[in-house]
mmCIF file of C-alpha atoms in Angstrom:
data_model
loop_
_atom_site.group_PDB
_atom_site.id
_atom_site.type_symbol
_atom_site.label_atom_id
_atom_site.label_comp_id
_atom_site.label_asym_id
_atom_site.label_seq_id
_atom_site.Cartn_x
_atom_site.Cartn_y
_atom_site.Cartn_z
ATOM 1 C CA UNK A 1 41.612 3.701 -35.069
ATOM 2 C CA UNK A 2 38.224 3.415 -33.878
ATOM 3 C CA UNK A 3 37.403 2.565 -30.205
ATOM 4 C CA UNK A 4 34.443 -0.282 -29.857
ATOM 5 C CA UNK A 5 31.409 1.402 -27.840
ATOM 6 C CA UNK A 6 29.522 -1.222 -25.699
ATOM 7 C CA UNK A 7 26.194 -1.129 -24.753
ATOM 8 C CA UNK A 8 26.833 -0.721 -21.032
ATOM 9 C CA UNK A 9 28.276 2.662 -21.757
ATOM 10 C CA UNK A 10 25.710 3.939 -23.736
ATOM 11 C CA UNK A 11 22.687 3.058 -22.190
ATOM 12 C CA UNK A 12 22.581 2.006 -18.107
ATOM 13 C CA UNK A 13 21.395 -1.239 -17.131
ATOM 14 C CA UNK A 14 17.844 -2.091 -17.092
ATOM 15 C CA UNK A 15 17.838 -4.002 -13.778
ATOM 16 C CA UNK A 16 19.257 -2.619 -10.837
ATOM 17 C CA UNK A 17 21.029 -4.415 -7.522
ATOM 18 C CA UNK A 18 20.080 -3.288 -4.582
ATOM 19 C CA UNK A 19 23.343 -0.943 -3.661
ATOM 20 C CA UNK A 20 21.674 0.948 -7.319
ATOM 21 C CA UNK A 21 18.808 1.208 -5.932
ATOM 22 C CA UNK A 22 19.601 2.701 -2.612
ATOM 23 C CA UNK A 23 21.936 5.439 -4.855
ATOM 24 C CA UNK A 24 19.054 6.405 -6.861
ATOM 25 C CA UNK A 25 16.918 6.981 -4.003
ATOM 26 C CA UNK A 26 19.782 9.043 -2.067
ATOM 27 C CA UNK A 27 19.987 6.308 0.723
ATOM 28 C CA UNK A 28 22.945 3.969 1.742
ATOM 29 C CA UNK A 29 22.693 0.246 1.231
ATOM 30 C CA UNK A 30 22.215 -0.247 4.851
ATOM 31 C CA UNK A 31 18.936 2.222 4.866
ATOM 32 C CA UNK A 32 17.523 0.668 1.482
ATOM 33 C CA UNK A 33 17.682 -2.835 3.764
ATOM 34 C CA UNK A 34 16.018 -1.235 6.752
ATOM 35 C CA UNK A 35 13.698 0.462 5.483
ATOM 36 C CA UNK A 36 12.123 -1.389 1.832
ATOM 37 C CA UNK A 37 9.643 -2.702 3.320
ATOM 38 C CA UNK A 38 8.130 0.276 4.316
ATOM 39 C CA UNK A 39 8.849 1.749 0.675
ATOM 40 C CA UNK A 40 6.997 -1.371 -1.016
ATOM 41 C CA UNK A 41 4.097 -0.848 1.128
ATOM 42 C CA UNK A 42 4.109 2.710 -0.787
ATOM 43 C CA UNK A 43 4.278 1.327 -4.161
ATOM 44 C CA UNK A 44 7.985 0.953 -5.059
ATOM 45 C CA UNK A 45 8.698 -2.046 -7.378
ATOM 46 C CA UNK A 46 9.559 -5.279 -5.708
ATOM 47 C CA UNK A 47 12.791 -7.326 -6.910
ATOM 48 C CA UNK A 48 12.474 -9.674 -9.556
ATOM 49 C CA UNK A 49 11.894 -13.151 -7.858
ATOM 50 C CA UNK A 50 14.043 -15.040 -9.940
ATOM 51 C CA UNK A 51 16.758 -12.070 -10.562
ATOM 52 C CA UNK A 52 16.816 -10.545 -7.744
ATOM 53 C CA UNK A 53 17.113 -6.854 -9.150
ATOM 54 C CA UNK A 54 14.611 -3.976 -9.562
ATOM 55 C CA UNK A 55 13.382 -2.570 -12.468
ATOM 56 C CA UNK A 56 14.914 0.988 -12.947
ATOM 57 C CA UNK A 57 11.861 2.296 -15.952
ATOM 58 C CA UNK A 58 9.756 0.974 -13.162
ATOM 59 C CA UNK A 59 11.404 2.857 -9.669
ATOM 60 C CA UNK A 60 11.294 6.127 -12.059
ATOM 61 C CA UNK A 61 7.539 5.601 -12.956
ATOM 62 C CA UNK A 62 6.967 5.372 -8.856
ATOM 63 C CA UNK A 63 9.159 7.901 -7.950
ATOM 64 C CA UNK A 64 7.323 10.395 -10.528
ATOM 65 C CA UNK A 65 3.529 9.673 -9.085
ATOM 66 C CA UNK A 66 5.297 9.813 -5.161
ATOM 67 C CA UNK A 67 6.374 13.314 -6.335
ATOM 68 C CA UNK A 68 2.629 14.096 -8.425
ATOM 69 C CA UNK A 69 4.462 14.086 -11.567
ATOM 70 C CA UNK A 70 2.503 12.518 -14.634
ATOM 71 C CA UNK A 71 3.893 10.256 -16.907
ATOM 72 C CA UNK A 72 3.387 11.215 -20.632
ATOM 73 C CA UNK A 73 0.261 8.476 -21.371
ATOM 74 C CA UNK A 74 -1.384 9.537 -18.259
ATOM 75 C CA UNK A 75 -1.738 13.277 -19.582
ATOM 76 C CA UNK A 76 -2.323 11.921 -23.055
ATOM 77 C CA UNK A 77 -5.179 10.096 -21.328
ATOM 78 C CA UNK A 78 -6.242 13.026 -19.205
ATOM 79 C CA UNK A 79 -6.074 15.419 -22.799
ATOM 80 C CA UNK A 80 -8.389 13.114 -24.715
ATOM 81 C CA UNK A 81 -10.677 12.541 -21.429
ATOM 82 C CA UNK A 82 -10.966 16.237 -21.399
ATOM 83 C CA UNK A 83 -11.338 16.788 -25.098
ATOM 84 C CA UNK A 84 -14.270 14.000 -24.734
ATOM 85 C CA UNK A 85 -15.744 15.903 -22.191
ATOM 86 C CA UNK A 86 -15.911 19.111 -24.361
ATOM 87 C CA UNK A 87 -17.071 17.884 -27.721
ATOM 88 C CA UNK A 88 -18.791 14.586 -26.413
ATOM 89 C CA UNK A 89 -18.581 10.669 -27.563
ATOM 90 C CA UNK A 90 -17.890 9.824 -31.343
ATOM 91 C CA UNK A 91 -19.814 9.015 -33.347
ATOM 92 C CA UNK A 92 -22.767 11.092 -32.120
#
């Protein structure tokens, strides 16, 4: 017999509570409350104002530029800046 997957198990929720939040950043519930302020004021995504839950594509996209990462369309950008930059505008 086969066993039903559901969606939940393959792929994580899109919106996170707040206690999700504080585990992906490492913190405890009671720090994340403290202390979100201060991490808004740095960039990290707001709640929802009608649901009440963060965005988890958009904590990872903050958490990679607070770490100097680059997100795959920003170094596509920077390659075809570059490229620009070589070869000049088209057409010439």
């Amino acid at each position: 017999m086969t066993r039903r997957v559901r969606l939940h198990e393959v792929e994580p929720p899109r919106l996170l509570t707040e206690a999700e939040v504080a585990h992906l950043l490492g913190m405890s519930s009671a720090e994340l409350s403290r202390r979100h302020e201060e991490l808004e004021q740095r960039g990290m995504p707001r709640r929802h104002p009608i649901l009440g839950k963060r965005d988890r594509h958009a904590l990872h996209l903050w958490l990679d530029r607070e770490f100097g990462l680059q997100s795959p369309a920003a170094a596509r950008r920077e390659a075809v800046l570059a490229r620009l930059e070589q070869t000049g505008p088209w057409p010439p």
